[in-house]
Short mmCIF file of C-alpha atoms in Angstrom, two decimals:
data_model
loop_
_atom_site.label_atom_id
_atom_site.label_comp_id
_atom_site.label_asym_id
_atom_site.label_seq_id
_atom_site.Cartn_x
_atom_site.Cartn_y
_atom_site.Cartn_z
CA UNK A 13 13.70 -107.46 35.34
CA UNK A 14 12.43 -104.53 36.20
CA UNK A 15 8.90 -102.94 37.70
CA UNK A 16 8.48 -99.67 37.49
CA UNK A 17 5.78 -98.18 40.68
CA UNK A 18 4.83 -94.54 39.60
CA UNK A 19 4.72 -93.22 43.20
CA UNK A 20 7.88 -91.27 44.29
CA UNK A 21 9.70 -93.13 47.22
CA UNK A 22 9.80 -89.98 48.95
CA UNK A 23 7.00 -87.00 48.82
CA UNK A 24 9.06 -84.80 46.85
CA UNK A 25 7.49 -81.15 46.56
CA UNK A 26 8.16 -77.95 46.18
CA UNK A 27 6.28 -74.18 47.23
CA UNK A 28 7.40 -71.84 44.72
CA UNK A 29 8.93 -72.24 40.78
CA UNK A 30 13.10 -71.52 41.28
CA UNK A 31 14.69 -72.13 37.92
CA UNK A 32 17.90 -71.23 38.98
CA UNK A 33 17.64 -73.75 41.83
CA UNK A 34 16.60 -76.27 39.66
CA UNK A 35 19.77 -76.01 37.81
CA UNK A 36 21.91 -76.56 40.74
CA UNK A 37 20.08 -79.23 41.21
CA UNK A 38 21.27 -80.77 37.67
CA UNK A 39 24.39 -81.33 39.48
CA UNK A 40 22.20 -84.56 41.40
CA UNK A 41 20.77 -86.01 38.35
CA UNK A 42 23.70 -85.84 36.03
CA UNK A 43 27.39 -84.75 37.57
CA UNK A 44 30.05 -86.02 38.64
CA UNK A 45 28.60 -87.09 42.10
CA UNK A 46 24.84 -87.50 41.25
CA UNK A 47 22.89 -89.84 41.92
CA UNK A 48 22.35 -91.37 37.96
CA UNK A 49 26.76 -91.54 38.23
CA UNK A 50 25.83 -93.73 41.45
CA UNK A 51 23.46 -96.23 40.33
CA UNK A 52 25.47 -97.43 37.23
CA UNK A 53 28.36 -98.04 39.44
CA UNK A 54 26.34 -100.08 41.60
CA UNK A 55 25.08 -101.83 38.90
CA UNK A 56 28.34 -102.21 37.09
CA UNK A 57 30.08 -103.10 40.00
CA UNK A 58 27.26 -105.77 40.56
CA UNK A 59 28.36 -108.16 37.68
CA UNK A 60 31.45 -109.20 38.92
CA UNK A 61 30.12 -109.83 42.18
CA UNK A 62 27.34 -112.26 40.79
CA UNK A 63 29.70 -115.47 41.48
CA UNK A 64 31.94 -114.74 43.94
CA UNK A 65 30.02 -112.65 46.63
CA UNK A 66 26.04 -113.14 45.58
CA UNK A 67 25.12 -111.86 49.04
CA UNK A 68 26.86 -108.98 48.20
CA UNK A 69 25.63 -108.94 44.09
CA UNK A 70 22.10 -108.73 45.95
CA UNK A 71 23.07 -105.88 48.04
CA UNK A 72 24.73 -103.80 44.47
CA UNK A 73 21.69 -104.41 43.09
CA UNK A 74 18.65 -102.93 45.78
CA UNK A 75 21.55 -99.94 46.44
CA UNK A 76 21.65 -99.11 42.75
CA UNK A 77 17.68 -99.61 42.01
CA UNK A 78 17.41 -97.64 44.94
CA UNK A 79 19.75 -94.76 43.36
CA UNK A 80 17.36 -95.28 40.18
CA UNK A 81 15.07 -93.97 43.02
CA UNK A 82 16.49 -90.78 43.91
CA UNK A 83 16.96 -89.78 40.05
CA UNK A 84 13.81 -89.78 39.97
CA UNK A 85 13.11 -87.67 42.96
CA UNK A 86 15.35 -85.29 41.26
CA UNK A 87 13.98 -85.24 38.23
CA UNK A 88 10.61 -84.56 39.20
CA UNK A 89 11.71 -81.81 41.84
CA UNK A 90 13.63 -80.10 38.90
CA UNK A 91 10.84 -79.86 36.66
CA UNK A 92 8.36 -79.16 39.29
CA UNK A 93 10.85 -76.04 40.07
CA UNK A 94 10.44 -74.94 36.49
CA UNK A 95 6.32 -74.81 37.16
CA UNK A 96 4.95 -71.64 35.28
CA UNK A 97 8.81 -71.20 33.36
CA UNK A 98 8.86 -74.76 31.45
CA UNK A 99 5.43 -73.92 29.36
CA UNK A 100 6.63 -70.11 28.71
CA UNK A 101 9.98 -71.46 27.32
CA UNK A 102 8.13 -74.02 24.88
CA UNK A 103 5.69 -70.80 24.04
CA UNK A 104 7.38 -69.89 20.73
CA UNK A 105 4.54 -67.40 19.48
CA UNK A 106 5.87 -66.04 22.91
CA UNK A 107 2.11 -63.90 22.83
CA UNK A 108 0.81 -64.87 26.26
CA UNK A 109 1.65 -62.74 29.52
CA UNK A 110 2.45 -65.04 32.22
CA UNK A 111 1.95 -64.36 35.95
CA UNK A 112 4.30 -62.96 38.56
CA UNK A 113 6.35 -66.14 40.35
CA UNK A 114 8.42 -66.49 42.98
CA UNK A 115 6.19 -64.82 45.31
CA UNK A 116 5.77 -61.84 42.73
CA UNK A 117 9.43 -61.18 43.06
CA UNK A 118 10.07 -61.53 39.61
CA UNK A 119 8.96 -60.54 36.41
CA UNK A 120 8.31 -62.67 33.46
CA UNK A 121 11.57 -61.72 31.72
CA UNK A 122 13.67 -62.26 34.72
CA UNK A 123 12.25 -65.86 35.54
CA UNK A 124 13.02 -66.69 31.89
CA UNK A 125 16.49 -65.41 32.25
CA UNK A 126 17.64 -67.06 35.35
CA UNK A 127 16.38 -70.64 33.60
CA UNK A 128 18.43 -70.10 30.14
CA UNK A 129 21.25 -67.60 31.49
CA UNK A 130 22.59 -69.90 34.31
CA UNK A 131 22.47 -73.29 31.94
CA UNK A 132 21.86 -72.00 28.34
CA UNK A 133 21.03 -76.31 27.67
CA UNK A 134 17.57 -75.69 29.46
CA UNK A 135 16.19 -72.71 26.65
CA UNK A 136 18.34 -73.78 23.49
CA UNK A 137 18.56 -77.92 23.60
CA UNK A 138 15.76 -79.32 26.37
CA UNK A 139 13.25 -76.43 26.51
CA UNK A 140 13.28 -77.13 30.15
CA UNK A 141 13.42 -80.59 30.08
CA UNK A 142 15.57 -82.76 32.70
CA UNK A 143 18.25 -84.61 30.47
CA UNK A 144 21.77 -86.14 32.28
CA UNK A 145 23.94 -83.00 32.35
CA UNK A 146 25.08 -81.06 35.14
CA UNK A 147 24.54 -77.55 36.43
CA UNK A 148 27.07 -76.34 33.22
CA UNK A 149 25.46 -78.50 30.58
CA UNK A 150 27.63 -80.94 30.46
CA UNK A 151 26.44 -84.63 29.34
CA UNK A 152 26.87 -87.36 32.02
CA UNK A 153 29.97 -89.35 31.03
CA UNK A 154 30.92 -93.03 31.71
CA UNK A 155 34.34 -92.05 33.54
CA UNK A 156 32.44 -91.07 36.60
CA UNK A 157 31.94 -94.48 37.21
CA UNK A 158 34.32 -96.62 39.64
CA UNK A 159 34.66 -100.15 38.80
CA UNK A 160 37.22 -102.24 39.48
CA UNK A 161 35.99 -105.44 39.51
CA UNK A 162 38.19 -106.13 42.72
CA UNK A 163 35.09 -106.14 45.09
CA UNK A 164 37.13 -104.83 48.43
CA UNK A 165 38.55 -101.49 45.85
CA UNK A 166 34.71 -100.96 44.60
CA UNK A 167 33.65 -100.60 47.99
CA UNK A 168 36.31 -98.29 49.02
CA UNK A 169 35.04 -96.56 45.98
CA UNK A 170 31.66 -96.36 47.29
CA UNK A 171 32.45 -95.42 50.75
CA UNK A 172 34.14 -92.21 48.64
CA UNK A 173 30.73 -92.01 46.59
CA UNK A 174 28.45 -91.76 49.07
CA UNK A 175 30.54 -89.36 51.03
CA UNK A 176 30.63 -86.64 48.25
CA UNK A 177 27.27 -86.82 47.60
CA UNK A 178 26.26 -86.30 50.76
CA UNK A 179 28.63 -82.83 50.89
CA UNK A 180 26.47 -81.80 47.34
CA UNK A 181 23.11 -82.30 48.96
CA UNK A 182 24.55 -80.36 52.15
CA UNK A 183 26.47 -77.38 49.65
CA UNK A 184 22.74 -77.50 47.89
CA UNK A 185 20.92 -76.46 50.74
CA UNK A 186 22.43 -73.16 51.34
CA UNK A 187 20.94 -72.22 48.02
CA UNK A 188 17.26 -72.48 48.61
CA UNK A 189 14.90 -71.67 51.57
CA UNK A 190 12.16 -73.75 50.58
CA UNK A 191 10.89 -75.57 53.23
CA UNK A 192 9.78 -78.58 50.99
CA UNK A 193 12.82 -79.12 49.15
CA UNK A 194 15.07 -78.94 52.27
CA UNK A 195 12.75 -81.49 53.07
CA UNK A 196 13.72 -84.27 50.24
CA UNK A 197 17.25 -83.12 50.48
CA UNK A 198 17.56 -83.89 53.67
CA UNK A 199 15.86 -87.61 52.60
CA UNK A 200 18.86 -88.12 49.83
CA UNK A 201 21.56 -87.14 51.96
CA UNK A 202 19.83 -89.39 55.02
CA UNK A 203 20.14 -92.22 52.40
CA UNK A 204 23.76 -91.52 51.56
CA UNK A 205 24.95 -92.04 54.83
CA UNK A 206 22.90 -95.29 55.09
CA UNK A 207 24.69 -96.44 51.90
CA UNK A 208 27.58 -96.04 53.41
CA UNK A 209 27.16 -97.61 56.38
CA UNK A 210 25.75 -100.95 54.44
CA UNK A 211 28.96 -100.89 51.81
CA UNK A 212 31.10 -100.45 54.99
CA UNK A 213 29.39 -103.61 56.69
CA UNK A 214 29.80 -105.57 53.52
CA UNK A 215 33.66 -104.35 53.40
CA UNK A 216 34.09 -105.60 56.85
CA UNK A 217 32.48 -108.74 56.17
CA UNK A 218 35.18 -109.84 53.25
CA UNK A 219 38.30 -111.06 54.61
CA UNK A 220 41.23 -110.49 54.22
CA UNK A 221 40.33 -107.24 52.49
CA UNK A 222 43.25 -105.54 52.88
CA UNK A 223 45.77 -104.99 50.78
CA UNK A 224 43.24 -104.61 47.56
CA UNK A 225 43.57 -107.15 45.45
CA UNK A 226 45.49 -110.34 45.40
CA UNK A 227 48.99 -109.64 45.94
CA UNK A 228 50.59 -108.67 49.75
CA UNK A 229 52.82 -105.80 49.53
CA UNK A 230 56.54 -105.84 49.36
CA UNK A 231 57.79 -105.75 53.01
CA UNK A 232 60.98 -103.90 52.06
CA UNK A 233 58.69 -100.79 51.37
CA UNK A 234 55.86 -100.79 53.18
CA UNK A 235 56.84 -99.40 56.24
CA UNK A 236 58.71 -96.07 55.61
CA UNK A 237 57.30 -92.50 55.40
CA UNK A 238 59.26 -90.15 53.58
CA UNK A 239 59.74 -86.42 54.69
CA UNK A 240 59.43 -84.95 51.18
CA UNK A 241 58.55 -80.86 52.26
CA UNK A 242 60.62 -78.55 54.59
CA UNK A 243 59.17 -79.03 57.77
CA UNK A 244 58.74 -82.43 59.61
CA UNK A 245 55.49 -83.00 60.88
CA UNK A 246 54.54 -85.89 62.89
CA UNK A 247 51.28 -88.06 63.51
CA UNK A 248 49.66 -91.37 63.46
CA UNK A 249 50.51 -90.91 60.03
CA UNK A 250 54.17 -91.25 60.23
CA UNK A 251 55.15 -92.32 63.33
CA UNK A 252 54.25 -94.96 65.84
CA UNK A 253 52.42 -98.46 64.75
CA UNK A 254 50.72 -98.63 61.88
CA UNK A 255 47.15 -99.67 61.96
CA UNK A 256 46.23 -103.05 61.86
CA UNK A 257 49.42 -103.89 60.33
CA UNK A 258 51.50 -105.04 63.61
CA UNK A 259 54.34 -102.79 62.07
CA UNK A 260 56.08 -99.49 63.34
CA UNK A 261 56.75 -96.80 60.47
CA UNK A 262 59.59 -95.55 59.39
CA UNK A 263 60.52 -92.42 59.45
CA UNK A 264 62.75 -91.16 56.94
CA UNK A 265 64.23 -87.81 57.51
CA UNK A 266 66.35 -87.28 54.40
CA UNK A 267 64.74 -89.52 51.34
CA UNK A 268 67.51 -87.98 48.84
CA UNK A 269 70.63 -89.30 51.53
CA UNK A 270 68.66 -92.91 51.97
CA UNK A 271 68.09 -93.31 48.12
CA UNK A 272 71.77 -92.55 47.56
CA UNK A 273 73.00 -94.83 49.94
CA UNK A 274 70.91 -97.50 48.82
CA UNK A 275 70.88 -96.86 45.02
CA UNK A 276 67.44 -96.39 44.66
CA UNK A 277 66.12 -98.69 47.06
CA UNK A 278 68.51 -101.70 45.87
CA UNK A 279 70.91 -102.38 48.40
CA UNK A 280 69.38 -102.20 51.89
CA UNK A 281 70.99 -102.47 55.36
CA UNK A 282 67.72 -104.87 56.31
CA UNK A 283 68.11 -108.36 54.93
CA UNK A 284 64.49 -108.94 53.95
CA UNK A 285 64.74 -112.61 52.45
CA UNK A 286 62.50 -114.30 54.95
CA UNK A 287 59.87 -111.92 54.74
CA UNK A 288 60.01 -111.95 50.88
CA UNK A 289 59.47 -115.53 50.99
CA UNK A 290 56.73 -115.86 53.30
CA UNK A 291 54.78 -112.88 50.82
CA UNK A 292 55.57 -115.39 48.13
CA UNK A 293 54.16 -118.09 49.64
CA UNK A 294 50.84 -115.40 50.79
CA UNK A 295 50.76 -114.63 47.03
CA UNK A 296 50.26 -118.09 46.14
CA UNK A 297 47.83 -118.99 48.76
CA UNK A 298 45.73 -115.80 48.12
CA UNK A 299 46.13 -116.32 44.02
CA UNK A 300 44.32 -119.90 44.47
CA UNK A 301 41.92 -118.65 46.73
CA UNK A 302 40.27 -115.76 44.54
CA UNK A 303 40.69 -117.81 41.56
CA UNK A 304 38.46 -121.02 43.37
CA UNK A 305 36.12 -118.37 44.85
CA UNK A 306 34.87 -117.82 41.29
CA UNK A 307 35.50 -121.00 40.07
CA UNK A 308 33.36 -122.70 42.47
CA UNK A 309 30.67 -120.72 42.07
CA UNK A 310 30.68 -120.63 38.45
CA UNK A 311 27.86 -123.82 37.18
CA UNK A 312 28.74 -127.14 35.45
CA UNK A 313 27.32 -127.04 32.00
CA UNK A 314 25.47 -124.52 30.47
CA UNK A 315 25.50 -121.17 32.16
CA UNK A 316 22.64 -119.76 33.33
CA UNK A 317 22.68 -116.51 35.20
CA UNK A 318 18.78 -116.88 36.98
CA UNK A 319 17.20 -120.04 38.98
CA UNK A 320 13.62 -119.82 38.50
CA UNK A 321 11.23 -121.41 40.71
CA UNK A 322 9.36 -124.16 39.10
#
């Protein structure tokens, strides 16, 4: 259920009418990284955390709403941008004069221009109204959103959200001076790196959450790093221990010589049979334990997704 409050969460205003700005800003409410791609992956990803990670269905949930949020910011801030340009491009007598904008920079004609040249959608389709498609026109698609229901890979997927749209609020402000709007940009991307932060605490607080999923990797692979350019660089990367693991890499200088001599990874020098067995045995262990965290949280009887109080 939810309740709608009509009052921004965040002051958004702006000085001057900047159609072209307010097409950037499409990017925000329906791209690739905005913020309407964010909360339905939130609240996607929240579903198939209801039974085995509530604590963590709870947090999906307020981040998502939240996102619901920010659209909204950006919604209004886009059509407050259009001020004096939205009416003139629903005018279709096209009879009136309208007044000099921008700070009497621009004429009429050239206001009207910037708003229909740089995303024809605005003029033709929405007569300046906000719909979900980015800066190009483009409608907001369902592939932007990350869900895995593996809650350990949809975190990693948010960590990866959050991050790129913090770099589009930071690219956005180089392409506007007004003070206001840097102002509730610099809110959003604020709140981005608080996302992150909280789907980085939950991440931490699931364990074992690594490798994703259920199943351990295969120890007769995990360790090597192949040099597959001219030109051997080394790093924490590819040489020394690996992190967290308790395992040195591998360097392999010459992948073509080692996957001749051991037919494509078939016939190693390494016997690897009491490693294979103990990942077995992991597999099994791990297998029963996601399957019972679901289980046991799942009711007796009839399901029933809310617990209302009496």
């Amino acid at each position: 259920m939810f309740h709608h409050v009509k009052d921004l969460q965040f002051n958004a205003r702006v000085s001057r009418p900047d159609p072209y700005f307010a097409n950037l800003l499409l990017e925000q409410f329906g791209g690739e990284n905005g913020e309407l791609a964010a909360a339905m992956q939130y609240f996607t990803q929240a579903f198939g955390a209801k039974m085995p990670h509530p604590d963590k269905y709870d947090m999906l949930m307020d981040i998502a709403i939240e996102e619901f949020s920010h659209l909204e910011i950006v919604g209004a801030t886009i059509q407050m941008l259009l001020k004096g340009v939205n009416g003139e491009l629903k005018n279709a007598a096209d009879s009136s004069e309208i007044m000099q904008v921008l700070n009497g920079k621009a004429a009429k004609e050239d206001i009207i221009h910037q708003a229909v040249f740089a995303n024809p959608q605005f003029g033709i389709i929405t007569g300046g109204g906000v719909t979900p498609r980015n800066s190009q026109g483009i409608p907001w698609c369902a592939s932007y959103i990350h869900s895995n229901g593996d809650l350990t890979v949809d975190l990693r997927s948010n960590l990866a959200s959050e991050s790129r749209a913090k770099l589009v609020y930071e690219h956005l402000m180089k392409f506007t001076d007004d003070p206001y709007i840097h102002e509730t940009l610099s809110f959003l991307m604020t709140r981005e790196v608080a996302h992150y932060k909280m789907f980085e605490a939950a991440l931490n607080d699931i364990q074992p959450n690594f490798p994703p999923g259920v199943l351990a990797a295969d120890p007769r692979f995990t360790q090597q790093a192949y040099n597959l350019s001219d030109g051997a660089v080394r790093g924490p990367w590819n040489e020394g221990e690996m992190p967290d693991m308790g395992k040195e890499f591998v360097f392999v200088e010459d992948p073509i010589e080692q996957v001749q001599q051991t037919e494509g990874q078939t016939k190693l020098d390494q016997d690897f049979n009491k490693e294979l067995k103990a990942t077995d045995k992991l597999n099994q262990e791990m297998s029963k334990v996601k399957s019972d965290e679901v289980k046991n949280a799942e009711p007796e009887g009839v399901a029933q997704w809310s617990t209302y109080r009496e």
